[in-house]
Coordinates of N, CA and C in Angstrom, one line a residue:
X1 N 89.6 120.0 -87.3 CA 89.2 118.8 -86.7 C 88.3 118.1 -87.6
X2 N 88.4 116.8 -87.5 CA 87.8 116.1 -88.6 C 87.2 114.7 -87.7
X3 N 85.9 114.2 -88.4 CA 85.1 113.1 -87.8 C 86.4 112.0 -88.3
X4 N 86.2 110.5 -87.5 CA 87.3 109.6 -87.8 C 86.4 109.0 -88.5
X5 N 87.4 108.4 -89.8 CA 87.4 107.8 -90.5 C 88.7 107.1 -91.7
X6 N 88.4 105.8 -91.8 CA 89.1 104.9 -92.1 C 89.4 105.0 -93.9
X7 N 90.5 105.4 -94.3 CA 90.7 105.6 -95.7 C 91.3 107.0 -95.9
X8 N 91.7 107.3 -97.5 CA 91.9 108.1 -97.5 C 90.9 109.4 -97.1
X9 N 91.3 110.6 -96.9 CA 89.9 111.6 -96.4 C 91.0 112.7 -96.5
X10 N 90.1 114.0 -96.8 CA 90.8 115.4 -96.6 C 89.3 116.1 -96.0
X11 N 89.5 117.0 -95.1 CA 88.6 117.5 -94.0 C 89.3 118.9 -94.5
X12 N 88.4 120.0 -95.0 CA 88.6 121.5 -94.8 C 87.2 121.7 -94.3
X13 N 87.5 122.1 -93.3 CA 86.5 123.2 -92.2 C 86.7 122.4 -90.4
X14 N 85.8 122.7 -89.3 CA 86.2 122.1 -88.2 C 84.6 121.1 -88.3
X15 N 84.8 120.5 -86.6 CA 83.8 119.7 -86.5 C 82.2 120.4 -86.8
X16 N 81.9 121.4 -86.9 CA 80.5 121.8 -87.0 C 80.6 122.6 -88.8
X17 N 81.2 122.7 -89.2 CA 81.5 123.0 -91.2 C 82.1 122.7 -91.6
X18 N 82.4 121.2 -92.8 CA 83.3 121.1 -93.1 C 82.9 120.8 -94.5
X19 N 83.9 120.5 -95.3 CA 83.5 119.3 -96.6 C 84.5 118.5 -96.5
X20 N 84.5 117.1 -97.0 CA 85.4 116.6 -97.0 C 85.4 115.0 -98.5
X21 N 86.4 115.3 -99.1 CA 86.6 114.1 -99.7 C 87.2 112.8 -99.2
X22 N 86.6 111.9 -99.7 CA 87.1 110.5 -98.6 C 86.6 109.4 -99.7
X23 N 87.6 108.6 -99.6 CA 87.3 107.3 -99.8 C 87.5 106.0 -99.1
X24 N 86.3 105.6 -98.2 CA 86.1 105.0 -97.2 C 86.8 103.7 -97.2
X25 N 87.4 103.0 -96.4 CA 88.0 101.7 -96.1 C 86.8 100.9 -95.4
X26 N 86.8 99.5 -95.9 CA 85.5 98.6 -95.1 C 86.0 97.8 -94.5
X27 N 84.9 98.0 -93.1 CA 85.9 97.8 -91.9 C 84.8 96.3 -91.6
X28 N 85.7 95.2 -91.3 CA 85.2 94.2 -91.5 C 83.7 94.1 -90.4
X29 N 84.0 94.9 -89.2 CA 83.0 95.2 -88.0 C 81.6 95.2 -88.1
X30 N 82.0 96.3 -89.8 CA 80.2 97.1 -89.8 C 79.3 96.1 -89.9
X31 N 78.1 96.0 -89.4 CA 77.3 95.2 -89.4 C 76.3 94.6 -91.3
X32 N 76.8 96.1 -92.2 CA 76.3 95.6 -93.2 C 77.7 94.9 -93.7
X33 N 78.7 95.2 -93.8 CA 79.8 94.4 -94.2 C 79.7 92.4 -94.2
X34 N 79.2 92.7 -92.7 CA 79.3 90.8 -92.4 C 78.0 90.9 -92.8
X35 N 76.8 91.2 -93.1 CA 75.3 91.0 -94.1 C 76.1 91.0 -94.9
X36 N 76.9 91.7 -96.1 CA 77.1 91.1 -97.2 C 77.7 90.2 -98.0
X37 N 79.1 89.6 -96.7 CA 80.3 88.9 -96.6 C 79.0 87.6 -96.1
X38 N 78.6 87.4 -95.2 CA 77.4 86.0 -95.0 C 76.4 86.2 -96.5
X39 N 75.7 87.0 -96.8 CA 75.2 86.6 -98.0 C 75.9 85.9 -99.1
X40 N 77.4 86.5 -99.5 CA 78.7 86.1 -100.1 C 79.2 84.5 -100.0
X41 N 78.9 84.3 -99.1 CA 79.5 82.8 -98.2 C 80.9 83.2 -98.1
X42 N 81.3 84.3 -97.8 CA 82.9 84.5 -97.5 C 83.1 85.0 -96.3
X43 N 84.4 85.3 -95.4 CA 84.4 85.7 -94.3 C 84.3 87.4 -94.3
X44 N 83.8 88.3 -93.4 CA 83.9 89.7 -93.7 C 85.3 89.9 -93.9
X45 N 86.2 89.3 -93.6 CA 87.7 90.1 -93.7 C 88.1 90.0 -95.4
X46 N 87.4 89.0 -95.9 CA 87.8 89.4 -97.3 C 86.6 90.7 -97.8
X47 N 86.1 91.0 -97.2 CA 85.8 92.5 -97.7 C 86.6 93.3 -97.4
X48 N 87.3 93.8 -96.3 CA 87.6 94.5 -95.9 C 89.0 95.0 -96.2
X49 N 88.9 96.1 -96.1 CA 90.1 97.3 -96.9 C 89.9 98.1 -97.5
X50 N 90.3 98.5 -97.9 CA 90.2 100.2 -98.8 C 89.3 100.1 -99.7
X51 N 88.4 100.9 -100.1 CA 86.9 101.2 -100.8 C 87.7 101.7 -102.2
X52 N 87.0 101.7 -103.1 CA 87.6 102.1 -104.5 C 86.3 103.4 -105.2
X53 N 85.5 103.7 -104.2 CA 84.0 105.0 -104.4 C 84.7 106.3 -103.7
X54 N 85.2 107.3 -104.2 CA 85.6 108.4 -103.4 C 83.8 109.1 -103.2
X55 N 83.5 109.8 -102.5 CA 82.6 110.4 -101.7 C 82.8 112.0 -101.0
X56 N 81.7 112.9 -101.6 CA 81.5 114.0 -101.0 C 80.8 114.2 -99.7
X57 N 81.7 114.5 -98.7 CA 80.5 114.8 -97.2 C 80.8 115.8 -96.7
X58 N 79.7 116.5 -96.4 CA 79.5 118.2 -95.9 C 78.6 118.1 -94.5
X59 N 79.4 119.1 -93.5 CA 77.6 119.4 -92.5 C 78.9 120.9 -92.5
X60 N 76.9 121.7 -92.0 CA 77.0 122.8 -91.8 C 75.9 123.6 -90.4
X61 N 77.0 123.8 -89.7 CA 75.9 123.7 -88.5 C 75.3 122.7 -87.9
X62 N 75.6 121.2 -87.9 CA 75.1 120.1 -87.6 C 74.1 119.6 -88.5
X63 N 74.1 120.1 -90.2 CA 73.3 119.7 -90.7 C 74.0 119.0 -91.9
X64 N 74.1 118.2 -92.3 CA 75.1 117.1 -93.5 C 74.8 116.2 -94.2
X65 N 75.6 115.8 -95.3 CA 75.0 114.9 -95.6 C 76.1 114.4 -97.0
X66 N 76.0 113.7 -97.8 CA 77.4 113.6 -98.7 C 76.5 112.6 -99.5
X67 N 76.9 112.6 -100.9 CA 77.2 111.7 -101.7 C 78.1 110.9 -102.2
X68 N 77.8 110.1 -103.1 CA 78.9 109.5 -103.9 C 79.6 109.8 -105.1
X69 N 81.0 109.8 -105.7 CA 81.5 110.2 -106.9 C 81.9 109.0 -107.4
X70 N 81.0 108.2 -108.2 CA 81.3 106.9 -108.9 C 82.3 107.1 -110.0
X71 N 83.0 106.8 -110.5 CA 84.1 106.8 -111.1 C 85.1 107.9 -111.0
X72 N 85.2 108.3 -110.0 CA 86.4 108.8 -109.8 C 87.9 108.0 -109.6
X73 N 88.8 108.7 -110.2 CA 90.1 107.8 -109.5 C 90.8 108.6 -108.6
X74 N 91.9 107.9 -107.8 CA 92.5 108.5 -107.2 C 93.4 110.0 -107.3
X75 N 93.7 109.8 -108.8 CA 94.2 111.5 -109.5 C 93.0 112.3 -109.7
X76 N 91.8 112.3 -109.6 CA 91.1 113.5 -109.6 C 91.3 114.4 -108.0
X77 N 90.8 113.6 -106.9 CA 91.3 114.3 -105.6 C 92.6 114.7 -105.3
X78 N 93.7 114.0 -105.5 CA 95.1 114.2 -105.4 C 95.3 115.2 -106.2
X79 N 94.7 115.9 -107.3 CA 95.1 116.8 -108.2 C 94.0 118.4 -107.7
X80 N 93.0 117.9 -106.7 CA 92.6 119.2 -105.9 C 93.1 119.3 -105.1
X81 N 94.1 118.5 -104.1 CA 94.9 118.3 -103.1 C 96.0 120.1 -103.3
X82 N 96.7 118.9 -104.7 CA 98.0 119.2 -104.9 C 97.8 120.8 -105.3
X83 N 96.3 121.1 -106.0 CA 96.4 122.3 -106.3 C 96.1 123.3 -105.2
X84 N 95.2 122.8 -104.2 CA 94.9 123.6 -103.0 C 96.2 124.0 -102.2
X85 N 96.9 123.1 -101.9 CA 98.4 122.8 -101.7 C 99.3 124.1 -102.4
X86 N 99.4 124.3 -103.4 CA 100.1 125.1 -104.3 C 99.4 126.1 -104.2
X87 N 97.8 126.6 -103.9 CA 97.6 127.5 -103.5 C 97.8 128.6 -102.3
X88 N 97.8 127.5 -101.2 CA 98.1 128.3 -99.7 C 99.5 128.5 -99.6
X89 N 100.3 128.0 -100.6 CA 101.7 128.3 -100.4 C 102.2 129.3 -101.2
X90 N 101.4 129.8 -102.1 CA 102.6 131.4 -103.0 C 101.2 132.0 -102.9
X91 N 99.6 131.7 -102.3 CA 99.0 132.9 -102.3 C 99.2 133.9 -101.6
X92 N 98.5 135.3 -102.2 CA 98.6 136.2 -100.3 C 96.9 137.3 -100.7
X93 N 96.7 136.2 -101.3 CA 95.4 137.1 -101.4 C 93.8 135.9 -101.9
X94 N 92.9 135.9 -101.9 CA 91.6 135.1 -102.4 C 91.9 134.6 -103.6
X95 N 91.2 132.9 -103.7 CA 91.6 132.4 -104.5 C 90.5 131.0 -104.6
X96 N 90.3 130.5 -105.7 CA 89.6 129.4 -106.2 C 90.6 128.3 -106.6
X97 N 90.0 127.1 -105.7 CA 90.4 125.8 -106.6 C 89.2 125.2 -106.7
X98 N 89.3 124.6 -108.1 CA 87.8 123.7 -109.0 C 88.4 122.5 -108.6
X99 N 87.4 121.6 -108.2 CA 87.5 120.5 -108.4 C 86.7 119.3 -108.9
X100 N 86.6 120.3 -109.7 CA 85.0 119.4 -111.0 C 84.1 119.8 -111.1
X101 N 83.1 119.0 -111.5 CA 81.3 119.3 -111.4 C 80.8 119.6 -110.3
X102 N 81.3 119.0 -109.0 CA 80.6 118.6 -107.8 C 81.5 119.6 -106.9
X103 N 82.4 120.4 -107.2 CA 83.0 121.0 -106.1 C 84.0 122.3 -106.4
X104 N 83.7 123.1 -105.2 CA 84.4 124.2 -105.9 C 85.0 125.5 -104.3
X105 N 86.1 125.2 -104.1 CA 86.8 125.8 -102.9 C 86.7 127.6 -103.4
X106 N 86.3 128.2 -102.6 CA 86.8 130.1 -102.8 C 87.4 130.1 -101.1
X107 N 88.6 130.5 -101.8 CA 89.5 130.8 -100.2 C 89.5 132.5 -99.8
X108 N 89.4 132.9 -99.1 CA 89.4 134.7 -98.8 C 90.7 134.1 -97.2
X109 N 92.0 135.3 -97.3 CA 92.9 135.2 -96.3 C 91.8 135.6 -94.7
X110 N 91.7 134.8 -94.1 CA 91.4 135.5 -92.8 C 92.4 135.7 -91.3
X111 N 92.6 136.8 -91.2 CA 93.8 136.9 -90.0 C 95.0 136.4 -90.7
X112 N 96.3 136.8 -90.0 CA 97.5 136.1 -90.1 C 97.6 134.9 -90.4
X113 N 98.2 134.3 -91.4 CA 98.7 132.9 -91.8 C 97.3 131.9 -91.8
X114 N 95.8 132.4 -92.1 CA 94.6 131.8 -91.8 C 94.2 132.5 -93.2
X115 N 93.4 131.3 -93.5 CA 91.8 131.6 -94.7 C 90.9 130.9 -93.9
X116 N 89.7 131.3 -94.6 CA 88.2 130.7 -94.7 C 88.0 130.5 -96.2
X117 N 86.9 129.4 -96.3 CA 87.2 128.7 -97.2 C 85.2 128.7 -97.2
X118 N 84.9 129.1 -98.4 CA 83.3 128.8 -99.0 C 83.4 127.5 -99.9
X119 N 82.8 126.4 -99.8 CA 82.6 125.1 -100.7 C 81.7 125.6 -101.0
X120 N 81.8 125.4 -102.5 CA 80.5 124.9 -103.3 C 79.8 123.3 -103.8
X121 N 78.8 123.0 -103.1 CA 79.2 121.5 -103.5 C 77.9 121.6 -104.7
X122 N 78.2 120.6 -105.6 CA 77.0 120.3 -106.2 C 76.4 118.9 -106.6
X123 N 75.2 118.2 -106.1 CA 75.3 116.8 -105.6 C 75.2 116.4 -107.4
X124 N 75.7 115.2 -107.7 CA 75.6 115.0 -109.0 C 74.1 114.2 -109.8
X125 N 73.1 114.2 -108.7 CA 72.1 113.5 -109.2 C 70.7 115.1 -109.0
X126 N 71.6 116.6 -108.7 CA 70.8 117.1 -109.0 C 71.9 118.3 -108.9
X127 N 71.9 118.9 -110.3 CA 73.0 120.1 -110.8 C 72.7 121.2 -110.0
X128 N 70.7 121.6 -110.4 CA 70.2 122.4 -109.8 C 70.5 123.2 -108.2
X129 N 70.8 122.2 -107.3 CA 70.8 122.2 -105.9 C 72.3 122.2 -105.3
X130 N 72.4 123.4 -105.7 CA 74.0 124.3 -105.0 C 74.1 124.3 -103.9
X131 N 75.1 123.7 -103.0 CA 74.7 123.7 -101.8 C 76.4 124.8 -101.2
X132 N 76.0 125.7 -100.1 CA 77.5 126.1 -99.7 C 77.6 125.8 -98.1
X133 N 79.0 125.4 -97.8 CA 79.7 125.8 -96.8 C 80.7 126.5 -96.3
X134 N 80.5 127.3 -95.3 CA 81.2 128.4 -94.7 C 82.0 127.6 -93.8
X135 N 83.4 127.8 -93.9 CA 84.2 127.6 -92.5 C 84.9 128.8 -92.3
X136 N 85.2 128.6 -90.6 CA 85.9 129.7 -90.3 C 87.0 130.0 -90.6
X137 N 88.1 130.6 -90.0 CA 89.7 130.3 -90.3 C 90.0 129.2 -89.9
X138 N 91.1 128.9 -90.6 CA 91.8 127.9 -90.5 C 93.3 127.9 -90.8
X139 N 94.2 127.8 -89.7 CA 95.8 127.7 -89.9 C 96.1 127.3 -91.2
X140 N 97.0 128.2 -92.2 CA 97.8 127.9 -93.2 C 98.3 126.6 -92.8
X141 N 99.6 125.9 -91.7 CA 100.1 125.3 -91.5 C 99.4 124.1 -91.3
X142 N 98.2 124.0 -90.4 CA 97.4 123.1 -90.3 C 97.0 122.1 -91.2
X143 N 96.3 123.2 -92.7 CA 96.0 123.0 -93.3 C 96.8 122.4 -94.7
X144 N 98.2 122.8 -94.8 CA 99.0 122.2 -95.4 C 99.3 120.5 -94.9
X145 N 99.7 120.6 -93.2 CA 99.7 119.1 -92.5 C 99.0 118.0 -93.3
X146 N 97.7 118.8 -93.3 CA 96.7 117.9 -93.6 C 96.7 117.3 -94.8
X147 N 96.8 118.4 -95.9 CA 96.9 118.1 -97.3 C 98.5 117.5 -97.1
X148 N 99.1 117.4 -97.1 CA 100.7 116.3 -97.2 C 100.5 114.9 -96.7
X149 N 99.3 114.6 -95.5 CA 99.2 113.7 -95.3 C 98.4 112.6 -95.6
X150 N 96.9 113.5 -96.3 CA 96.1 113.1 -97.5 C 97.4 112.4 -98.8
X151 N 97.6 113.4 -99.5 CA 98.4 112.8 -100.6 C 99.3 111.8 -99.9
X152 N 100.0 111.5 -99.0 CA 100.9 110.8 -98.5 C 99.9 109.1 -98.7
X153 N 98.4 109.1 -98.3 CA 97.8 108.4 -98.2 C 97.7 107.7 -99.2
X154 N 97.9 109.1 -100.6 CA 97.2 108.2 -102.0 C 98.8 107.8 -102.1
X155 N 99.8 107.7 -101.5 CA 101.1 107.3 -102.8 C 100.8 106.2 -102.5

């Protein structure tokens, strides 16, 4: 289960552990949107649409918090996707996918057709400060859904 949000997003863990990559869509509504569309002298709807900042966001135990990945493109995420993807499908045992500086999946099988999944995040304005998340299991099947429908987002 994953918080709603507008844009592309991939969610591994449930509502109380997760991480999730996302690149947020601007929704004409938000209130800093129209502050910056009235500063602009334009209407908010020409802000509004797909965000071009992908973004790391983590809570763990109701505790969270995410940054930003400024120059990322859309092939860096789609290529942790694709490999996470290609992992849950010929794994049958623990396994790592990297996904750069800032991120780093270790999967261990939990129960039938389930992993749990440890993130490593690392924020990029401090290397030092390794931060992890624990999720519980999570359905193979689920979890594939999810990733097909992520990438589906970036075609």
């Amino acid at each position: 289960m994953s918080p709603a949000l507008e844009g592309p997003a991939l969610f591994i863990g449930t509502d109380t552990a997760y991480v999730a990559l996302v690149r947020p869509a601007l929704d004409p509504a938000d209130p800093d949107v129209r502050l910056a569309a009235e500063e602009a002298g334009v209407p908010p709807e020409e802000f509004a649409g797909p965000g071009d900042i992908w973004a790391v966001l983590f809570e763990n135990d109701g505790e969270g918090d995410g940054f930003e990945l400024p120059g990322v493109r859309d092939a860096e995420p789609a290529g942790f996707a694709e490999r996470l993807r290609a992992e849950l499908t010929t794994a049958s045992g623990p396994f790592t996918v990297d996904g750069g500086a800032v991120l780093r999946l270790d999967a261990r099988p939990a129960g039938a057709d389930a992993y749990a999944f440890t993130a490593r995040i690392t924020p990029p304005d401090d290397p030092e400060a390794e931060l992890t998340v624990e999720t519980g299991p999570l359905p193979v099947a689920a979890l594939l859904a999810d990733l097909d429908a992520f990438l589906g987002s970036l075609a």
